[in-house]
Amino acid sequence: MASTTSTEQSGLFPYLLPEFKKATGIDVKVVAVGTGQAIDMGRRGDADVLFVHDQVAEEKVVAEGFAIKRFPVMYNDFVLVGPAADPAKTKGKDIVEALKKLSAANADFVSRGDKSGTHAAELRYWKTAGIETPGDKPAFANYKACGCGMGPALNIAASSGGYVLADRGTWLSFKNRGDLVVLVEGDTKLFNQYGVMVVNPAKHPQTKVVEAQKFVDWVTSPAGQNVIAGYKIGGEQLFFPNAK
């Protein structure tokens, strides 16, 4: 399974996959990369199933015939995290206004810069804020793209006093917070949907389509959805099942 760093680094898979094995006897090997890289693995036939969070890219890979069908699985949300002192005065519920302030203040901002679902969402928010992103980077000097996963990006922000867009699941499981706090949350734009799909054996005959489909069927079934709902850290639920 090619999936995102957020599902791996939040601790969801170590909790979820043993339950799937118990139900089916099937082992799942996870390659956790950014969503863009995970989808590219599916295009190349280097994965059997994709579990990712960039709906536009997911629908495109289905339309191109590289995946069979996309199923919604669960959601959480993105949060803007930054230093408690909040020098750019971003705190509130409006992610677009917050990004305008970050750009105007030339604030230290750490971007994953890795074509992940989180990175794709961040670029959408800059665009909505009316801030150009030539080469996928806003033009203010203290914007840094690390080309890394969610955990490392949070580590860089924690050590440098920077701002970072994070998925809530990885943030809740992140131990090295320093003086980082959640500054922007609750904006409907920050909704973060995850989808799952089987790689198309018509394109890649080696796809383990039977086992992959069993995973999709299980994770979208009441049993799999209940396991997702039951994953909590400090009593707080990280992901919310919403399979159709």
PDB file of C-alpha atoms in Angstrom:
ATOM      1  CA  MET A   1       0.000   0.000   0.000  1.00  0.00           C
ATOM      2  CA  ALA A   2       1.292   3.423  -0.961  1.00  0.00           C
ATOM      3  CA  SER A   3       0.033   5.976   1.521  1.00  0.00           C
ATOM      4  CA  THR A   4       0.763   9.314   3.117  1.00  0.00           C
ATOM      5  CA  THR A   5       3.189  10.134   5.879  1.00  0.00           C
ATOM      6  CA  SER A   6       0.242  11.476   7.904  1.00  0.00           C
ATOM      7  CA  THR A   7      -1.490   8.091   8.182  1.00  0.00           C
ATOM      8  CA  GLU A   8       1.808   6.446   9.153  1.00  0.00           C
ATOM      9  CA  GLN A   9       3.257   9.136  11.451  1.00  0.00           C
ATOM     10  CA  SER A  10      -0.046   9.672  13.259  1.00  0.00           C
ATOM     11  CA  GLY A  11       0.146   6.029  14.372  1.00  0.00           C
ATOM     12  CA  LEU A  12      -3.047   5.011  12.565  1.00  0.00           C
ATOM     13  CA  PHE A  13      -1.591   2.132  10.546  1.00  0.00           C
ATOM     14  CA  PRO A  14       0.125   0.355  13.460  1.00  0.00           C
ATOM     15  CA  TYR A  15      -3.335   0.421  15.088  1.00  0.00           C
ATOM     16  CA  LEU A  16      -5.451  -0.366  11.992  1.00  0.00           C
ATOM     17  CA  LEU A  17      -3.473  -2.970  10.047  1.00  0.00           C
ATOM     18  CA  PRO A  18      -3.218  -5.635  12.780  1.00  0.00           C
ATOM     19  CA  GLU A  19      -7.039  -5.553  12.930  1.00  0.00           C
ATOM     20  CA  PHE A  20      -7.214  -6.048   9.158  1.00  0.00           C
ATOM     21  CA  LYS A  21      -4.805  -8.989   9.407  1.00  0.00           C
ATOM     22  CA  LYS A  22      -6.875 -10.483  12.218  1.00  0.00           C
ATOM     23  CA  ALA A  23      -9.975 -10.260  10.001  1.00  0.00           C
ATOM     24  CA  THR A  24      -8.434 -11.497   6.734  1.00  0.00           C
ATOM     25  CA  GLY A  25      -4.992 -13.020   7.367  1.00  0.00           C
ATOM     26  CA  ILE A  26      -3.489 -10.553   4.859  1.00  0.00           C
ATOM     27  CA  ASP A  27      -0.257  -8.671   5.586  1.00  0.00           C
ATOM     28  CA  VAL A  28       0.037  -5.110   4.314  1.00  0.00           C
ATOM     29  CA  LYS A  29       3.402  -3.498   3.651  1.00  0.00           C
ATOM     30  CA  VAL A  30       3.072   0.296   3.757  1.00  0.00           C
ATOM     31  CA  VAL A  31       5.268   2.702   1.818  1.00  0.00           C
ATOM     32  CA  ALA A  32       4.597   6.098   3.418  1.00  0.00           C
ATOM     33  CA  VAL A  33       5.426   9.037   1.136  1.00  0.00           C
ATOM     34  CA  GLY A  34       3.664  12.223   0.100  1.00  0.00           C
ATOM     35  CA  THR A  35       0.318  11.729  -1.650  1.00  0.00           C
ATOM     36  CA  GLY A  36       1.755  12.838  -5.025  1.00  0.00           C
ATOM     37  CA  GLN A  37       4.518  10.229  -4.768  1.00  0.00           C
ATOM     38  CA  ALA A  38       2.053   7.573  -3.587  1.00  0.00           C
ATOM     39  CA  ILE A  39      -0.178   8.210  -6.595  1.00  0.00           C
ATOM     40  CA  ASP A  40       2.859   8.063  -8.889  1.00  0.00           C
ATOM     41  CA  MET A  41       3.686   4.661  -7.388  1.00  0.00           C
ATOM     42  CA  GLY A  42       0.206   3.531  -8.423  1.00  0.00           C
ATOM     43  CA  ARG A  43       0.720   4.896 -11.931  1.00  0.00           C
ATOM     44  CA  ARG A  44       3.949   2.873 -12.204  1.00  0.00           C
ATOM     45  CA  GLY A  45       2.383  -0.278 -10.782  1.00  0.00           C
ATOM     46  CA  ASP A  46       4.628  -0.184  -7.706  1.00  0.00           C
ATOM     47  CA  ALA A  47       1.667  -0.491  -5.310  1.00  0.00           C
ATOM     48  CA  ASP A  48      -1.531  -2.515  -5.141  1.00  0.00           C
ATOM     49  CA  VAL A  49      -3.671  -0.033  -3.234  1.00  0.00           C
ATOM     50  CA  LEU A  50      -3.488   3.740  -2.609  1.00  0.00           C
ATOM     51  CA  PHE A  51      -4.641   5.417   0.626  1.00  0.00           C
ATOM     52  CA  VAL A  52      -4.179   9.169   0.158  1.00  0.00           C
ATOM     53  CA  HIS A  53      -5.677  12.643   0.658  1.00  0.00           C
ATOM     54  CA  ASP A  54      -5.825  14.837  -2.429  1.00  0.00           C
ATOM     55  CA  GLN A  55      -9.247  14.322  -3.979  1.00  0.00           C
ATOM     56  CA  VAL A  56      -8.479  16.203  -7.199  1.00  0.00           C
ATOM     57  CA  ALA A  57      -5.381  14.067  -7.834  1.00  0.00           C
ATOM     58  CA  GLU A  58      -7.241  10.900  -6.807  1.00  0.00           C
ATOM     59  CA  GLU A  59     -10.082  11.526  -9.259  1.00  0.00           C
ATOM     60  CA  LYS A  60      -7.522  12.256 -11.970  1.00  0.00           C
ATOM     61  CA  VAL A  61      -5.691   8.946 -11.486  1.00  0.00           C
ATOM     62  CA  VAL A  62      -9.027   7.109 -11.699  1.00  0.00           C
ATOM     63  CA  ALA A  63      -9.988   9.054 -14.853  1.00  0.00           C
ATOM     64  CA  GLU A  64      -6.621   8.135 -16.389  1.00  0.00           C
ATOM     65  CA  GLY A  65      -7.410   4.453 -15.770  1.00  0.00           C
ATOM     66  CA  PHE A  66      -4.543   3.772 -13.336  1.00  0.00           C
ATOM     67  CA  ALA A  67      -6.909   3.107 -10.410  1.00  0.00           C
ATOM     68  CA  ILE A  68     -10.267   1.367 -10.510  1.00  0.00           C
ATOM     69  CA  LYS A  69     -12.522   3.472  -8.282  1.00  0.00           C
ATOM     70  CA  ARG A  70     -12.062   5.965  -5.457  1.00  0.00           C
ATOM     71  CA  PHE A  71     -13.808   5.382  -2.138  1.00  0.00           C
ATOM     72  CA  PRO A  72     -13.975   7.979   0.647  1.00  0.00           C
ATOM     73  CA  VAL A  73     -12.713   6.483   3.924  1.00  0.00           C
ATOM     74  CA  MET A  74     -12.305   9.131   6.630  1.00  0.00           C
ATOM     75  CA  TYR A  75     -11.500  12.767   7.271  1.00  0.00           C
ATOM     76  CA  ASN A  76      -9.794  15.039   9.732  1.00  0.00           C
ATOM     77  CA  ASP A  77      -8.609  18.600   9.251  1.00  0.00           C
ATOM     78  CA  PHE A  78      -5.559  20.736   8.748  1.00  0.00           C
ATOM     79  CA  VAL A  79      -4.348  23.209  11.357  1.00  0.00           C
ATOM     80  CA  LEU A  80      -1.928  26.129  11.174  1.00  0.00           C
ATOM     81  CA  VAL A  81       0.661  25.618  13.871  1.00  0.00           C
ATOM     82  CA  GLY A  82       3.146  28.255  14.998  1.00  0.00           C
ATOM     83  CA  PRO A  83       4.974  29.827  17.934  1.00  0.00           C
ATOM     84  CA  ALA A  84       2.805  30.662  20.933  1.00  0.00           C
ATOM     85  CA  ALA A  85       3.884  34.328  20.711  1.00  0.00           C
ATOM     86  CA  ASP A  86       2.407  34.406  17.172  1.00  0.00           C
ATOM     87  CA  PRO A  87       4.509  37.332  15.870  1.00  0.00           C
ATOM     88  CA  ALA A  88       2.528  37.456  12.597  1.00  0.00           C
ATOM     89  CA  LYS A  89      -0.804  37.705  14.526  1.00  0.00           C
ATOM     90  CA  THR A  90      -2.404  34.820  12.625  1.00  0.00           C
ATOM     91  CA  LYS A  91      -4.577  33.392  15.398  1.00  0.00           C
ATOM     92  CA  GLY A  92      -8.214  32.841  14.468  1.00  0.00           C
ATOM     93  CA  LYS A  93     -10.416  30.731  12.218  1.00  0.00           C
ATOM     94  CA  ASP A  94      -9.547  32.116   8.770  1.00  0.00           C
ATOM     95  CA  ILE A  95      -6.682  30.304   7.046  1.00  0.00           C
ATOM     96  CA  VAL A  96      -6.656  32.692   4.054  1.00  0.00           C
ATOM     97  CA  GLU A  97      -6.298  35.797   6.243  1.00  0.00           C
ATOM     98  CA  ALA A  98      -3.604  34.029   8.253  1.00  0.00           C
ATOM     99  CA  LEU A  99      -1.560  33.264   5.128  1.00  0.00           C
ATOM    100  CA  LYS A 100      -1.855  36.873   3.951  1.00  0.00           C
ATOM    101  CA  LYS A 101      -0.412  37.980   7.312  1.00  0.00           C
ATOM    102  CA  LEU A 102       2.422  35.440   7.092  1.00  0.00           C
ATOM    103  CA  SER A 103       3.388  36.671   3.630  1.00  0.00           C
ATOM    104  CA  ALA A 104       3.145  40.356   4.586  1.00  0.00           C
ATOM    105  CA  ALA A 105       5.246  39.793   7.726  1.00  0.00           C
ATOM    106  CA  ASN A 106       7.853  37.668   5.888  1.00  0.00           C
ATOM    107  CA  ALA A 107       7.305  35.123   8.661  1.00  0.00           C
ATOM    108  CA  ASP A 108       9.324  31.918   9.021  1.00  0.00           C
ATOM    109  CA  PHE A 109       7.135  29.317   7.326  1.00  0.00           C
ATOM    110  CA  VAL A 110       8.050  25.663   6.832  1.00  0.00           C
ATOM    111  CA  SER A 111       6.371  23.973   3.871  1.00  0.00           C
ATOM    112  CA  ARG A 112       6.566  20.256   3.246  1.00  0.00           C
ATOM    113  CA  GLY A 113       7.266  21.109  -0.395  1.00  0.00           C
ATOM    114  CA  ASP A 114       6.936  17.428  -1.313  1.00  0.00           C
ATOM    115  CA  LYS A 115       3.817  17.286  -3.526  1.00  0.00           C
ATOM    116  CA  SER A 116       1.940  15.627  -0.665  1.00  0.00           C
ATOM    117  CA  GLY A 117      -1.761  16.099   0.014  1.00  0.00           C
ATOM    118  CA  THR A 118      -0.845  18.604   2.731  1.00  0.00           C
ATOM    119  CA  HIS A 119       1.421  20.506   0.337  1.00  0.00           C
ATOM    120  CA  ALA A 120      -1.311  20.531  -2.355  1.00  0.00           C
ATOM    121  CA  ALA A 121      -3.788  21.932   0.182  1.00  0.00           C
ATOM    122  CA  GLU A 122      -1.304  24.585   1.299  1.00  0.00           C
ATOM    123  CA  LEU A 123      -0.789  25.719  -2.322  1.00  0.00           C
ATOM    124  CA  ARG A 124      -4.575  25.964  -2.791  1.00  0.00           C
ATOM    125  CA  TYR A 125      -4.802  28.202   0.279  1.00  0.00           C
ATOM    126  CA  TRP A 126      -2.034  30.535  -0.979  1.00  0.00           C
ATOM    127  CA  LYS A 127      -3.864  30.779  -4.306  1.00  0.00           C
ATOM    128  CA  THR A 128      -7.165  31.592  -2.552  1.00  0.00           C
ATOM    129  CA  ALA A 129      -5.293  34.263  -0.583  1.00  0.00           C
ATOM    130  CA  GLY A 130      -4.255  35.861  -3.891  1.00  0.00           C
ATOM    131  CA  ILE A 131      -0.559  35.120  -3.303  1.00  0.00           C
ATOM    132  CA  GLU A 132       1.370  33.915  -6.345  1.00  0.00           C
ATOM    133  CA  THR A 133       3.373  30.685  -6.013  1.00  0.00           C
ATOM    134  CA  PRO A 134       5.848  30.556  -8.907  1.00  0.00           C
ATOM    135  CA  GLY A 135       7.673  27.235  -8.772  1.00  0.00           C
ATOM    136  CA  ASP A 136       5.190  26.204  -6.042  1.00  0.00           C
ATOM    137  CA  LYS A 137       6.668  28.757  -3.623  1.00  0.00           C
ATOM    138  CA  PRO A 138       5.287  32.089  -2.399  1.00  0.00           C
ATOM    139  CA  ALA A 139       7.826  34.831  -2.969  1.00  0.00           C
ATOM    140  CA  PHE A 140       8.563  35.892   0.638  1.00  0.00           C
ATOM    141  CA  ALA A 141      12.145  35.207   1.736  1.00  0.00           C
ATOM    142  CA  ASN A 142      11.485  33.238   4.918  1.00  0.00           C
ATOM    143  CA  TYR A 143       9.335  30.608   3.189  1.00  0.00           C
ATOM    144  CA  LYS A 144      11.290  27.343   3.369  1.00  0.00           C
ATOM    145  CA  ALA A 145      10.291  24.138   1.550  1.00  0.00           C
ATOM    146  CA  CYS A 146      11.882  21.121   3.245  1.00  0.00           C
ATOM    147  CA  GLY A 147      10.848  18.420   0.748  1.00  0.00           C
ATOM    148  CA  CYS A 148      10.067  16.243   3.762  1.00  0.00           C
ATOM    149  CA  GLY A 149       7.287  14.435   5.596  1.00  0.00           C
ATOM    150  CA  MET A 150       4.931  15.927   8.149  1.00  0.00           C
ATOM    151  CA  GLY A 151       6.920  14.879  11.223  1.00  0.00           C
ATOM    152  CA  PRO A 152      10.232  16.354  10.000  1.00  0.00           C
ATOM    153  CA  ALA A 153       8.452  19.572   8.914  1.00  0.00           C
ATOM    154  CA  LEU A 154       7.005  19.930  12.426  1.00  0.00           C
ATOM    155  CA  ASN A 155      10.455  19.276  13.901  1.00  0.00           C
ATOM    156  CA  ILE A 156      11.962  22.066  11.788  1.00  0.00           C
ATOM    157  CA  ALA A 157       9.183  24.471  12.812  1.00  0.00           C
ATOM    158  CA  ALA A 158       9.621  23.517  16.484  1.00  0.00           C
ATOM    159  CA  SER A 159      13.386  24.129  16.401  1.00  0.00           C
ATOM    160  CA  SER A 160      13.211  27.348  14.353  1.00  0.00           C
ATOM    161  CA  GLY A 161      10.090  28.968  15.795  1.00  0.00           C
ATOM    162  CA  GLY A 162       8.381  28.767  12.407  1.00  0.00           C
ATOM    163  CA  TYR A 163       4.810  28.329  11.233  1.00  0.00           C
ATOM    164  CA  VAL A 164       3.661  25.156   9.460  1.00  0.00           C
ATOM    165  CA  LEU A 165       0.449  23.707   8.025  1.00  0.00           C
ATOM    166  CA  ALA A 166      -0.103  20.248   9.536  1.00  0.00           C
ATOM    167  CA  ASP A 167      -2.752  17.557   9.472  1.00  0.00           C
ATOM    168  CA  ARG A 168      -4.317  17.273  12.914  1.00  0.00           C
ATOM    169  CA  GLY A 169      -3.548  13.541  13.211  1.00  0.00           C
ATOM    170  CA  THR A 170       0.220  14.008  12.984  1.00  0.00           C
ATOM    171  CA  TRP A 171       0.066  17.112  15.192  1.00  0.00           C
ATOM    172  CA  LEU A 172      -1.768  15.216  17.962  1.00  0.00           C
ATOM    173  CA  SER A 173       0.806  12.410  17.892  1.00  0.00           C
ATOM    174  CA  PHE A 174       3.785  14.817  17.673  1.00  0.00           C
ATOM    175  CA  LYS A 175       5.873  14.849  20.861  1.00  0.00           C
ATOM    176  CA  ASN A 176       8.552  17.472  20.117  1.00  0.00           C
ATOM    177  CA  ARG A 177       6.301  20.562  20.139  1.00  0.00           C
ATOM    178  CA  GLY A 178       8.598  23.114  21.779  1.00  0.00           C
ATOM    179  CA  ASP A 179       6.484  26.260  22.042  1.00  0.00           C
ATOM    180  CA  LEU A 180       4.354  25.419  18.988  1.00  0.00           C
ATOM    181  CA  VAL A 181       0.577  25.730  19.389  1.00  0.00           C
ATOM    182  CA  VAL A 182      -2.433  25.491  17.079  1.00  0.00           C
ATOM    183  CA  LEU A 183      -3.195  29.027  15.874  1.00  0.00           C
ATOM    184  CA  VAL A 184      -5.785  28.539  13.103  1.00  0.00           C
ATOM    185  CA  GLU A 185      -8.423  25.812  13.133  1.00  0.00           C
ATOM    186  CA  GLY A 186     -12.097  25.349  12.404  1.00  0.00           C
ATOM    187  CA  ASP A 187     -12.161  26.942   8.929  1.00  0.00           C
ATOM    188  CA  THR A 188     -14.271  24.787   6.586  1.00  0.00           C
ATOM    189  CA  LYS A 189     -11.476  25.138   3.987  1.00  0.00           C
ATOM    190  CA  LEU A 190      -9.247  23.074   6.291  1.00  0.00           C
ATOM    191  CA  PHE A 191     -11.350  19.908   5.824  1.00  0.00           C
ATOM    192  CA  ASN A 192      -9.057  16.989   4.918  1.00  0.00           C
ATOM    193  CA  GLN A 193     -10.649  13.968   3.175  1.00  0.00           C
ATOM    194  CA  TYR A 194      -8.880  10.631   2.665  1.00  0.00           C
ATOM    195  CA  GLY A 195      -9.672   8.178  -0.129  1.00  0.00           C
ATOM    196  CA  VAL A 196      -8.673   4.609  -0.978  1.00  0.00           C
ATOM    197  CA  MET A 197      -8.445   2.884  -4.372  1.00  0.00           C
ATOM    198  CA  VAL A 198      -7.155  -0.295  -5.979  1.00  0.00           C
ATOM    199  CA  VAL A 199      -4.534   0.022  -8.724  1.00  0.00           C
ATOM    200  CA  ASN A 200      -5.999  -1.082 -12.061  1.00  0.00           C
ATOM    201  CA  PRO A 201      -4.781  -4.557 -13.135  1.00  0.00           C
ATOM    202  CA  ALA A 202      -5.689  -3.655 -16.728  1.00  0.00           C
ATOM    203  CA  LYS A 203      -2.678  -1.297 -16.607  1.00  0.00           C
ATOM    204  CA  HIS A 204      -0.542  -3.409 -14.274  1.00  0.00           C
ATOM    205  CA  PRO A 205      -1.405  -7.137 -14.379  1.00  0.00           C
ATOM    206  CA  GLN A 206       0.869  -7.883 -11.404  1.00  0.00           C
ATOM    207  CA  THR A 207      -1.466  -5.954  -9.066  1.00  0.00           C
ATOM    208  CA  LYS A 208      -2.607  -8.100  -6.123  1.00  0.00           C
ATOM    209  CA  VAL A 209      -6.136  -7.030  -6.902  1.00  0.00           C
ATOM    210  CA  VAL A 210      -7.971  -9.626  -4.763  1.00  0.00           C
ATOM    211  CA  GLU A 211      -6.049  -8.722  -1.595  1.00  0.00           C
ATOM    212  CA  ALA A 212      -6.177  -4.993  -2.383  1.00  0.00           C
ATOM    213  CA  GLN A 213      -9.942  -5.130  -2.876  1.00  0.00           C
ATOM    214  CA  LYS A 214     -10.315  -7.003   0.412  1.00  0.00           C
ATOM    215  CA  PHE A 215      -8.527  -4.130   2.147  1.00  0.00           C
ATOM    216  CA  VAL A 216     -10.753  -1.531   0.465  1.00  0.00           C
ATOM    217  CA  ASP A 217     -13.880  -3.540   1.340  1.00  0.00           C
ATOM    218  CA  TRP A 218     -12.788  -3.956   4.965  1.00  0.00           C
ATOM    219  CA  VAL A 219     -11.624  -0.383   5.632  1.00  0.00           C
ATOM    220  CA  THR A 220     -14.911   0.999   4.234  1.00  0.00           C
ATOM    221  CA  SER A 221     -17.043  -1.597   6.083  1.00  0.00           C
ATOM    222  CA  PRO A 222     -18.594  -0.988   9.528  1.00  0.00           C
ATOM    223  CA  ALA A 223     -15.803  -3.107  11.080  1.00  0.00           C
ATOM    224  CA  GLY A 224     -12.967  -1.068   9.530  1.00  0.00           C
ATOM    225  CA  GLN A 225     -14.754   2.223  10.112  1.00  0.00           C
ATOM    226  CA  ASN A 226     -15.198   1.367  13.795  1.00  0.00           C
ATOM    227  CA  VAL A 227     -11.468   0.676  14.139  1.00  0.00           C
ATOM    228  CA  ILE A 228     -10.671   4.098  12.590  1.00  0.00           C
ATOM    229  CA  ALA A 229     -13.120   5.806  14.968  1.00  0.00           C
ATOM    230  CA  GLY A 230     -11.534   4.023  17.920  1.00  0.00           C
ATOM    231  CA  TYR A 231      -8.030   5.376  17.310  1.00  0.00           C
ATOM    232  CA  LYS A 232      -7.387   8.107  19.889  1.00  0.00           C
ATOM    233  CA  ILE A 233      -4.447   9.893  21.488  1.00  0.00           C
ATOM    234  CA  GLY A 234      -4.997  11.389  24.926  1.00  0.00           C
ATOM    235  CA  GLY A 235      -8.711  10.712  24.530  1.00  0.00           C
ATOM    236  CA  GLU A 236      -8.881  12.733  21.300  1.00  0.00           C
ATOM    237  CA  GLN A 237     -10.080  11.062  18.077  1.00  0.00           C
ATOM    238  CA  LEU A 238      -7.634  11.566  15.167  1.00  0.00           C
ATOM    239  CA  PHE A 239      -9.721  10.459  12.172  1.00  0.00           C
ATOM    240  CA  PHE A 240     -13.464  10.394  11.520  1.00  0.00           C
ATOM    241  CA  PRO A 241     -14.823   7.576   9.326  1.00  0.00           C
ATOM    242  CA  ASN A 242     -17.146   8.651   6.514  1.00  0.00           C
ATOM    243  CA  ALA A 243     -17.228   5.829   3.947  1.00  0.00           C
ATOM    244  CA  LYS A 244     -20.379   5.921   1.860  1.00  0.00           C
TER     245      LYS A 244
END
